[in-house]
Coordinates of N, CA and C in Angstrom, one line a residue:
M1 N 0.4 -1.2 -0.5 CA 0.3 0.2 -0.5 C 0.9 1.1 -0.4
P2 N 0.8 2.5 -1.1 CA 1.3 3.2 -1.3 C 0.9 4.6 0.6
T3 N 2.2 4.9 1.6 CA 2.0 5.3 2.2 C 2.7 6.8 2.0
D4 N 2.6 7.4 3.3 CA 2.6 9.1 2.9 C 4.2 9.7 3.4
S5 N 5.0 8.1 3.6 CA 6.9 8.3 4.7 C 8.0 6.7 3.5
P6 N 8.2 8.2 2.3 CA 9.4 7.0 1.4 C 10.7 7.1 2.5
E7 N 11.3 5.9 2.1 CA 12.4 5.3 3.0 C 14.1 6.2 2.5
R8 N 13.9 7.0 1.3 CA 14.8 8.2 0.5 C 13.6 9.4 0.5
Q9 N 15.1 10.0 -0.4 CA 14.2 11.6 -1.3 C 13.5 10.6 -2.7
I10 N 12.6 11.5 -2.2 CA 12.4 11.8 -4.2 C 11.9 12.7 -4.4
K11 N 13.4 12.0 -5.8 CA 13.6 12.9 -6.5 C 12.7 13.4 -7.8
L12 N 12.6 14.8 -7.7 CA 11.5 15.2 -8.7 C 11.9 16.1 -9.7
M13 N 11.6 16.1 -11.4 CA 11.3 17.2 -12.4 C 10.0 17.4 -11.8
I14 N 10.4 19.5 -12.7 CA 8.8 20.0 -12.5 C 8.7 20.3 -14.2
V15 N 7.9 20.0 -15.3 CA 7.8 20.2 -16.3 C 6.6 21.4 -16.9
D16 N 6.7 22.4 -16.6 CA 5.8 23.7 -16.5 C 6.5 25.0 -17.4
D17 N 5.0 25.3 -18.5 CA 5.3 26.7 -18.7 C 5.7 27.6 -18.5
H18 N 5.7 27.6 -17.2 CA 5.1 29.4 -16.2 C 6.5 28.7 -15.1
A19 N 7.2 30.0 -15.6 CA 8.5 30.1 -14.0 C 8.0 30.0 -12.9
V20 N 6.5 30.9 -12.8 CA 6.2 31.3 -11.7 C 5.8 30.3 -11.4
V21 N 5.0 29.3 -11.7 CA 4.6 28.1 -11.3 C 5.5 27.2 -10.4
R22 N 6.9 26.8 -11.4 CA 8.1 25.6 -11.4 C 8.0 26.2 -9.9
D23 N 9.0 27.9 -9.9 CA 9.2 28.3 -8.4 C 8.1 28.1 -7.3
G24 N 6.6 28.7 -8.0 CA 5.7 28.5 -6.6 C 6.4 26.6 -6.4
L25 N 5.8 25.7 -7.1 CA 5.8 24.4 -6.5 C 6.9 24.2 -5.6
K26 N 8.6 24.9 -6.1 CA 9.8 24.0 -5.6 C 9.6 25.2 -4.0
A27 N 8.6 25.6 -4.1 CA 9.0 26.7 -2.2 C 8.3 25.7 -2.2
V28 N 7.1 24.4 -2.0 CA 6.5 24.0 -1.8 C 7.3 23.2 -1.5
F29 N 7.8 22.1 -1.9 CA 8.3 21.4 -2.0 C 9.1 21.9 -1.0
A30 N 10.6 22.6 -1.1 CA 11.6 22.5 0.3 C 11.3 22.5 1.2
M31 N 10.1 22.4 1.6 CA 10.0 22.4 3.6 C 9.3 21.3 3.5
A32 N 8.8 19.7 2.4 CA 9.0 18.9 2.6 C 10.7 17.6 2.7
D33 N 11.2 17.0 3.4 CA 12.1 16.6 4.1 C 12.5 15.7 3.0
D34 N 10.9 14.9 2.2 CA 10.9 13.9 1.6 C 11.2 14.0 0.3
L35 N 11.3 15.3 -0.1 CA 11.1 15.5 -2.1 C 13.0 16.3 -2.3
T36 N 13.2 16.6 -3.0 CA 13.6 17.3 -3.3 C 13.8 17.0 -5.2
V37 N 13.8 18.5 -5.9 CA 13.6 19.2 -6.7 C 15.4 19.0 -7.4
V38 N 15.4 18.2 -9.1 CA 16.7 17.6 -9.4 C 16.9 18.8 -10.9
A39 N 15.5 18.3 -11.5 CA 15.5 18.8 -13.1 C 13.8 19.5 -13.2
E40 N 13.9 20.9 -13.8 CA 12.7 21.7 -13.9 C 13.6 21.7 -16.3
A41 N 11.7 21.9 -16.6 CA 11.8 22.6 -17.5 C 10.2 23.4 -18.4
G42 N 10.7 24.1 -19.4 CA 9.2 24.9 -19.3 C 8.5 24.2 -20.7
N43 N 9.1 23.7 -21.6 CA 8.7 22.6 -22.8 C 9.9 21.6 -23.0
S44 N 8.8 20.6 -23.9 CA 8.9 19.1 -24.7 C 10.1 19.1 -24.9
T45 N 11.0 19.9 -25.7 CA 12.5 20.9 -25.3 C 13.3 20.1 -24.8
E46 N 13.1 21.1 -24.1 CA 13.7 21.2 -22.7 C 13.8 20.1 -22.0
A47 N 12.6 19.4 -21.4 CA 12.4 18.3 -20.5 C 13.4 17.5 -21.4
L48 N 13.9 16.9 -22.7 CA 14.1 15.7 -22.7 C 15.8 15.3 -22.7
A49 N 15.3 17.3 -22.7 CA 17.7 17.4 -23.3 C 17.6 17.6 -21.3
R50 N 16.9 17.7 -20.9 CA 17.1 17.5 -19.1 C 17.7 16.4 -18.3
L51 N 16.4 15.2 -19.2 CA 16.4 14.0 -19.0 C 17.4 13.6 -19.1
R52 N 18.2 13.6 -20.5 CA 19.0 13.3 -21.6 C 20.4 13.3 -20.2
D53 N 20.6 14.3 -19.3 CA 22.2 15.4 -19.6 C 21.7 14.0 -17.7
C54 N 21.2 14.0 -17.2 CA 20.4 13.6 -16.1 C 21.5 11.7 -15.5
P55 N 22.3 11.5 -14.7 CA 22.7 10.4 -14.4 C 22.0 10.5 -13.6
P56 N 22.3 8.6 -14.2 CA 22.3 7.6 -13.5 C 21.4 7.8 -12.4
D57 N 22.6 8.2 -11.0 CA 22.2 7.9 -10.0 C 21.2 9.5 -9.2
G58 N 21.3 10.0 -10.8 CA 20.0 11.6 -10.4 C 18.9 11.5 -11.0
A59 N 18.1 10.7 -11.5 CA 17.5 10.7 -13.1 C 16.0 11.1 -11.9
P60 N 15.2 11.6 -12.1 CA 14.4 11.5 -11.7 C 13.4 10.9 -11.0
D61 N 12.3 10.2 -9.7 CA 11.9 8.8 -9.6 C 10.4 9.2 -10.9
V62 N 9.7 10.9 -10.1 CA 8.4 11.4 -11.0 C 8.8 12.7 -11.2
V63 N 8.4 12.6 -12.3 CA 8.2 13.5 -13.3 C 6.1 14.3 -13.4
L64 N 6.4 15.7 -13.0 CA 5.5 16.2 -12.5 C 5.0 16.6 -13.5
M65 N 4.6 17.1 -14.8 CA 4.1 16.9 -15.9 C 3.1 17.9 -16.4
D66 N 3.0 19.4 -16.9 CA 1.8 20.1 -17.0 C 1.0 19.7 -18.1
V67 N 0.0 20.0 -18.2 CA -0.8 19.2 -19.8 C -0.7 20.6 -20.7
G68 N -0.8 21.5 -20.9 CA -1.4 22.4 -22.0 C 0.3 23.3 -21.7
M69 N 1.1 23.3 -23.0 CA 2.5 23.7 -22.7 C 2.8 24.3 -23.8
K70 N 3.4 25.4 -24.2 CA 3.6 26.0 -25.4 C 5.4 25.9 -25.6
G71 N 5.0 26.2 -27.7 CA 6.3 25.8 -27.4 C 6.9 24.3 -28.1
G72 N 5.8 24.1 -28.1 CA 6.1 22.0 -28.9 C 5.1 21.1 -28.4
E73 N 5.9 19.6 -28.1 CA 4.8 18.5 -27.9 C 3.8 19.4 -26.6
S74 N 2.4 18.6 -26.7 CA 1.8 19.3 -25.1 C 2.5 17.7 -23.6
G75 N 2.4 18.0 -22.8 CA 2.8 17.6 -21.5 C 1.6 16.1 -21.9
I76 N 0.4 16.2 -22.5 CA -0.3 14.4 -22.6 C 1.2 14.2 -23.9
D77 N 1.7 14.4 -24.6 CA 2.1 13.8 -26.0 C 3.3 13.5 -25.3
L78 N 3.9 13.9 -24.7 CA 5.5 14.6 -24.0 C 5.2 13.2 -23.4
T79 N 4.3 13.0 -21.9 CA 4.4 11.9 -21.5 C 4.3 10.1 -22.2
A80 N 2.7 10.1 -22.7 CA 3.4 9.5 -24.6 C 4.7 8.9 -24.7
R81 N 6.0 9.8 -25.0 CA 7.5 9.8 -25.8 C 7.8 8.9 -24.6
L82 N 7.6 9.9 -23.4 CA 8.2 9.0 -22.2 C 8.4 8.2 -22.0
L83 N 7.4 7.5 -21.8 CA 6.7 5.8 -21.5 C 7.2 4.9 -22.2
D84 N 7.0 5.8 -23.8 CA 6.9 4.4 -24.8 C 8.7 5.1 -25.3
E85 N 9.2 5.1 -24.8 CA 11.0 5.3 -24.1 C 11.2 4.0 -22.7
D86 N 10.5 4.7 -21.8 CA 11.4 4.1 -20.2 C 9.6 3.6 -20.1
P87 N 8.9 2.8 -20.0 CA 7.6 2.4 -19.4 C 7.5 2.6 -18.1
E88 N 8.7 2.7 -17.2 CA 9.0 2.0 -15.8 C 9.1 3.5 -15.2
R89 N 9.1 5.0 -16.4 CA 9.2 6.2 -16.1 C 7.2 6.2 -14.9
V90 N 7.2 7.3 -14.5 CA 7.1 7.6 -12.8 C 6.4 9.0 -14.2
V91 N 5.4 9.5 -14.3 CA 4.4 10.8 -14.9 C 3.0 11.4 -13.4
L92 N 3.1 12.2 -13.5 CA 1.9 12.8 -12.5 C 2.1 14.1 -13.0
M93 N 0.5 14.2 -13.8 CA -0.1 15.0 -14.6 C 0.0 15.9 -13.3
L94 N 0.0 17.7 -14.0 CA -0.5 18.5 -13.5 C -1.1 19.7 -13.6
S95 N -2.2 19.6 -13.6 CA -3.7 20.8 -14.5 C -4.7 21.4 -13.8
M96 N -4.4 22.4 -15.1 CA -5.5 23.2 -14.2 C -7.5 22.7 -15.1
H97 N -6.5 22.1 -15.8 CA -8.5 21.5 -16.2 C -8.2 20.7 -15.5
D98 N -9.9 21.0 -14.9 CA -11.1 19.2 -14.5 C -12.2 18.6 -15.5
G99 N -10.9 19.2 -16.6 CA -12.8 17.9 -17.5 C -11.6 16.7 -17.9
T100 N -13.4 15.7 -17.5 CA -13.0 13.6 -17.9 C -12.2 13.6 -19.2
E101 N -12.3 14.6 -20.4 CA -12.1 13.8 -21.3 C -10.1 14.6 -21.6
I102 N -9.5 15.4 -20.6 CA -8.0 15.4 -20.7 C -7.7 15.2 -19.3
A103 N -8.0 13.8 -19.1 CA -7.7 13.0 -17.6 C -7.9 12.4 -17.9
Q104 N -8.6 11.6 -19.2 CA -8.4 10.5 -19.6 C -7.8 10.2 -20.8
R105 N -7.9 11.1 -20.9 CA -6.6 10.8 -22.1 C -4.9 11.0 -21.5
A106 N -5.0 11.7 -20.9 CA -3.5 10.9 -19.9 C -3.0 10.1 -19.2
L107 N -4.2 9.3 -19.2 CA -4.4 8.7 -18.1 C -3.7 7.5 -19.5
R108 N -4.8 7.6 -20.2 CA -4.5 6.7 -21.4 C -2.8 6.7 -22.7
A109 N -2.1 8.0 -22.3 CA -1.4 8.3 -22.3 C 0.5 7.6 -21.4
G110 N -0.2 7.2 -20.0 CA 0.8 6.5 -19.5 C 0.9 7.0 -18.3
A111 N -0.1 8.4 -17.6 CA 0.3 9.0 -16.8 C 0.1 8.6 -15.7
R112 N 0.8 8.2 -14.0 CA 0.5 7.3 -13.0 C -1.1 8.3 -12.3
G113 N -0.9 9.2 -12.7 CA -1.9 10.5 -11.0 C -2.6 12.1 -12.5
Y114 N -3.2 12.2 -11.4 CA -3.9 13.5 -12.5 C -4.5 14.3 -11.0
V115 N -3.6 15.5 -10.5 CA -4.2 16.6 -9.4 C -3.9 17.4 -9.7
L116 N -5.0 18.4 -9.8 CA -5.4 20.0 -10.0 C -4.1 20.9 -9.4
K117 N -4.2 22.1 -10.7 CA -3.3 22.3 -10.0 C -4.2 23.7 -8.7
D118 N -5.3 23.9 -8.2 CA -5.5 24.9 -7.2 C -6.2 23.6 -6.4
S119 N -4.9 22.7 -6.0 CA -5.3 21.7 -5.0 C -4.5 21.9 -3.4
P120 N -5.1 21.4 -3.0 CA -4.3 21.8 -1.5 C -2.6 21.3 -1.7
S121 N -2.0 21.6 -1.3 CA -0.1 21.4 -1.2 C -0.9 20.5 -0.6
S122 N -1.2 19.7 0.1 CA -0.9 18.7 0.9 C -1.1 17.7 0.3
E123 N -1.9 17.8 -0.3 CA -2.7 16.9 -2.4 C -2.5 16.9 -3.1
I124 N -1.4 17.7 -3.0 CA -0.3 17.4 -4.3 C 1.2 16.9 -3.9
L125 N 1.0 17.3 -2.5 CA 2.5 15.9 -1.4 C 2.1 14.8 -1.8
H126 N 0.9 14.3 -1.6 CA -0.1 13.5 -0.8 C 0.0 12.8 -2.8
A127 N 0.1 13.1 -3.4 CA 0.0 12.8 -5.2 C 1.2 12.2 -6.0
I128 N 2.4 13.0 -5.6 CA 3.4 12.9 -5.7 C 3.9 11.1 -4.8
R129 N 4.0 11.0 -3.6 CA 4.0 10.3 -2.6 C 3.7 9.2 -3.3
T130 N 2.0 9.1 -3.2 CA 1.1 7.7 -3.7 C 1.9 7.3 -5.0
V131 N 2.2 7.7 -6.4 CA 2.6 8.0 -7.4 C 4.0 6.9 -7.5
F132 N 4.6 7.4 -6.3 CA 6.1 7.0 -7.0 C 6.3 5.7 -5.3
A133 N 5.4 5.4 -4.9 CA 4.9 4.5 -3.7 C 4.0 3.4 -4.6
G134 N 3.9 3.8 -6.2 CA 3.9 2.9 -7.0 C 2.6 3.0 -7.1
G135 N 1.5 3.4 -6.4 CA 0.0 3.3 -6.4 C -0.6 4.9 -8.0
T136 N -1.4 4.3 -7.8 CA -2.4 5.8 -8.6 C -2.4 6.8 -8.3
F137 N -3.3 8.0 -8.7 CA -3.9 9.3 -7.9 C -4.4 10.2 -8.6
L138 N -6.0 10.7 -8.2 CA -6.7 11.3 -8.7 C -7.8 11.9 -7.9
S139 N -7.7 13.2 -8.5 CA -7.8 13.9 -7.4 C -9.3 13.9 -7.3
P140 N -9.8 13.9 -6.4 CA -11.4 13.6 -5.6 C -12.1 13.5 -6.0
A141 N -11.9 14.7 -6.4 CA -13.5 15.3 -7.8 C -13.4 14.6 -9.2
M142 N -12.7 14.5 -9.7 CA -11.7 14.1 -11.1 C -12.2 12.7 -10.4
A143 N -11.6 11.8 -9.2 CA -11.7 11.0 -9.5 C -13.7 10.1 -9.6
A144 N -14.5 10.5 -9.0 CA -15.9 11.2 -8.6 C -16.7 10.6 -10.0
R145 N -15.6 12.0 -10.4 CA -17.0 11.9 -11.8 C -16.6 10.5 -13.0
L146 N -15.2 10.6 -12.8 CA -14.2 9.6 -14.0 C -14.9 8.4 -13.3
F147 N -15.0 8.1 -12.5 CA -15.5 6.1 -12.0 C -16.3 5.7 -11.7
R148 N -17.3 6.9 -11.9 CA -18.9 7.2 -11.7 C -19.1 6.1 -11.7
G149 N -19.7 5.2 -12.8 CA -20.1 4.0 -13.2 C -19.7 2.3 -12.9
P150 N -20.6 1.8 -12.7 CA -20.1 0.3 -12.2 C -19.0 -0.3 -12.8
S151 N -19.1 0.2 -13.9 CA -18.1 -0.8 -15.1 C -17.1 0.1 -15.3
S152 N -16.4 0.9 -14.6 CA -15.4 2.1 -14.4 C -14.2 0.7 -14.5
R153 N -13.2 0.6 -15.2 CA -12.2 0.0 -14.5 C -10.2 1.1 -15.3
P154 N -9.6 0.1 -14.8 CA -8.1 0.7 -15.0 C -8.3 1.2 -15.9
L155 N -7.7 2.7 -16.8 CA -7.4 2.6 -17.6 C -6.1 2.7 -18.2
L156 N -5.9 1.3 -19.0 CA -4.3 1.7 -20.6 C -4.4 2.5 -21.1
S157 N -2.5 2.7 -21.0 CA -2.7 2.6 -22.3 C -2.3 3.1 -23.6
D158 N -2.5 3.3 -24.9 CA -2.6 2.8 -25.7 C -1.3 1.5 -25.9
R159 N -0.3 2.0 -26.0 CA 0.5 1.5 -25.8 C 0.4 -0.4 -25.3
E160 N -0.4 -0.8 -23.8 CA -0.5 -1.3 -23.2 C -1.8 -2.5 -23.5
Q161 N -2.7 -1.3 -24.5 CA -3.3 -2.4 -25.0 C -3.3 -3.1 -26.0
H162 N -2.5 -2.4 -26.8 CA -1.5 -2.9 -28.3 C -0.8 -4.6 -27.7
V163 N 0.2 -4.3 -27.0 CA 0.6 -5.5 -25.8 C -0.7 -6.2 -25.1
L164 N -1.5 -6.6 -24.6 CA -2.7 -6.5 -23.9 C -2.8 -7.7 -25.4
S165 N -3.2 -6.8 -26.3 CA -3.9 -7.2 -27.4 C -3.3 -8.9 -28.4
F166 N -2.0 -8.5 -28.4 CA -1.1 -9.3 -28.8 C -0.8 -10.8 -28.0
L167 N -1.0 -10.3 -26.8 CA -0.7 -11.9 -25.7 C -2.0 -12.5 -25.2
G168 N -3.4 -11.6 -26.0 CA -4.7 -12.4 -26.0 C -5.0 -13.9 -27.4
Q169 N -3.8 -12.9 -28.7 CA -3.2 -13.6 -29.6 C -2.4 -14.6 -30.1
G170 N -2.2 -15.0 -28.5 CA -1.1 -15.9 -28.2 C 0.4 -15.6 -28.7
L171 N 1.1 -14.5 -28.6 CA 2.5 -14.2 -28.8 C 3.3 -14.1 -28.1
A172 N 4.2 -14.1 -27.9 CA 5.3 -14.1 -26.6 C 5.4 -12.7 -26.8
S173 N 6.8 -12.2 -25.0 CA 6.9 -10.8 -25.1 C 8.4 -10.9 -26.8
K174 N 9.1 -11.7 -27.2 CA 10.1 -11.4 -27.8 C 9.2 -11.9 -29.3
Q175 N 7.7 -11.4 -29.6 CA 7.5 -11.7 -30.5 C 6.4 -9.9 -31.0
I176 N 5.7 -9.4 -29.7 CA 5.2 -9.0 -30.1 C 6.9 -7.5 -29.9
A177 N 7.6 -7.6 -29.6 CA 8.7 -7.0 -29.0 C 9.2 -6.9 -31.2
N178 N 9.1 -7.6 -31.3 CA 9.6 -7.2 -32.7 C 8.6 -7.2 -33.9
T179 N 7.3 -7.3 -33.4 CA 6.2 -6.7 -34.3 C 5.7 -5.2 -33.7
L180 N 6.2 -5.1 -32.6 CA 5.7 -3.2 -32.2 C 6.9 -2.3 -32.3
N181 N 8.6 -3.3 -32.4 CA 9.1 -2.3 -33.3 C 10.4 -1.9 -31.1
L182 N 10.2 -2.7 -30.6 CA 10.0 -2.9 -28.7 C 11.2 -3.5 -28.8
S183 N 12.1 -2.9 -27.4 CA 13.0 -4.0 -26.7 C 12.7 -5.1 -25.9
V184 N 12.8 -6.6 -25.9 CA 11.9 -7.4 -25.2 C 11.5 -6.8 -24.1
R185 N 12.2 -6.2 -22.9 CA 12.2 -5.5 -21.7 C 11.4 -4.8 -21.5
T186 N 11.5 -3.6 -22.6 CA 10.3 -3.2 -22.9 C 9.0 -3.5 -22.8
V187 N 9.0 -4.7 -23.5 CA 7.8 -5.1 -23.4 C 7.1 -5.7 -22.0
E188 N 8.5 -6.1 -21.7 CA 8.2 -6.7 -19.8 C 7.5 -5.9 -19.4
S189 N 8.0 -4.7 -19.6 CA 7.8 -2.8 -18.8 C 6.1 -3.8 -18.7
H190 N 6.1 -3.7 -19.9 CA 4.8 -3.0 -20.3 C 3.6 -3.8 -19.8
R191 N 3.6 -4.9 -19.5 CA 3.8 -6.5 -18.6 C 3.4 -6.6 -17.1
Q192 N 3.8 -5.5 -17.1 CA 4.3 -5.2 -15.5 C 3.2 -4.4 -14.8
N193 N 2.9 -2.9 -15.4 CA 2.1 -2.5 -15.5 C 0.9 -3.0 -15.7
I194 N 1.2 -3.5 -17.2 CA -0.4 -3.8 -16.8 C -1.3 -5.2 -15.8
R195 N -0.3 -5.3 -15.6 CA -0.9 -6.2 -14.4 C -0.9 -5.7 -13.2
R196 N -0.1 -4.7 -12.6 CA -0.6 -3.6 -11.5 C -2.3 -2.8 -12.1
K197 N -1.8 -2.4 -12.9 CA -3.8 -1.7 -13.1 C -4.9 -2.8 -12.9
L198 N -4.4 -3.2 -13.6 CA -5.7 -5.0 -13.2 C -5.8 -5.4 -12.4
N199 N -4.8 -5.3 -11.6 CA -4.3 -6.1 -10.1 C -4.7 -7.0 -10.4
L200 N -3.2 -7.8 -11.4 CA -3.7 -9.6 -11.6 C -2.5 -9.8 -10.7
A201 N -2.6 -11.5 -10.4 CA -1.5 -12.1 -8.9 C -0.6 -12.2 -10.0
G202 N -0.6 -13.0 -11.6 CA 0.8 -13.6 -12.2 C -0.1 -13.9 -13.5
Q203 N 1.1 -14.5 -14.4 CA 1.8 -14.2 -15.4 C 0.1 -14.7 -16.2
A204 N 0.0 -16.1 -15.2 CA -1.1 -17.0 -15.9 C -2.1 -15.8 -16.1
E205 N -3.2 -15.4 -14.9 CA -3.7 -14.7 -14.7 C -3.5 -13.7 -15.9
L206 N -2.7 -13.1 -16.8 CA -2.1 -11.8 -16.9 C -2.7 -12.2 -18.0
I207 N -2.2 -13.7 -18.7 CA -2.3 -14.4 -20.2 C -3.9 -14.6 -20.0
K208 N -4.8 -15.4 -18.9 CA -6.4 -15.8 -19.0 C -6.8 -14.6 -19.3
Y209 N -6.8 -13.4 -18.9 CA -7.2 -11.9 -18.3 C -8.3 -12.1 -20.5
A210 N -5.5 -12.0 -21.2 CA -5.3 -11.4 -22.1 C -7.0 -11.9 -23.3
V211 N -6.0 -13.4 -23.4 CA -7.4 -14.0 -23.8 C -8.4 -14.4 -24.4
E212 N -9.3 -13.3 -22.1 CA -10.7 -13.5 -22.3 C -11.1 -11.8 -22.9
N213 N -10.1 -11.3 -22.8 CA -10.1 -9.6 -23.7 C -10.4 -9.5 -24.8
A214 N -9.5 -10.5 -25.8 CA -10.0 -10.7 -26.4 C -10.9 -11.2 -27.4
A215 N -12.1 -12.2 -26.9 CA -12.5 -13.1 -27.1 C -13.8 -12.5 -27.0
R216 N -13.5 -11.1 -26.2 CA -14.5 -10.0 -26.3 C -14.6 -9.0 -27.2
T217 N -13.9 -9.0 -26.6 CA -12.8 -7.5 -28.6 C -13.3 -7.9 -29.1
G218 N -14.0 -9.2 -29.5 CA -13.4 -10.3 -31.3 C -12.2 -10.1 -31.7
G219 N -11.0 -10.3 -30.9 CA -9.6 -9.7 -31.5 C -9.3 -11.7 -31.9

């Protein structure tokens, strides 16, 4: 279970096109003993450059990502790119938009959570600690609107949906990797993320779910 007391410092990267927002967040995080900002960027180009420049032991544990950014990719597009390159990367969306459509797009892109900019600082801190610990987080008001229906289930990213579909067709990780032009390690990471999101205990349950899902959708 995610907790608010991680055993080590959480390294953060802030990606937001407003310097005043980044400065405000850094001031909040400076008061938390378990958080440290290791990088910041104002657009997707800067973000990619900062991530490339980070030494292995200094890479951010959590990328706090603005949804709408000027001068390049949106935060959602950048999230999809980062997760496609490294499915184990943890991205938390921080947005002023409280519409469910944008939140769903962010989650499908692979974000671990979605928190609103006007949330109390305690909620933003809790969101960071939750996704760092392996959980997912949605602002309570957003969660109530997204998961109002009884049939709601965790949202898989587009890439995870592709991997799940191929698993349902009986393909092994190496075959999926060749088909999607990915490394086997990346496919294995997607499989782990699918299991986590769907709360499946092991590989046997994952394959069973994939086959049943393919049958339901006519795959």
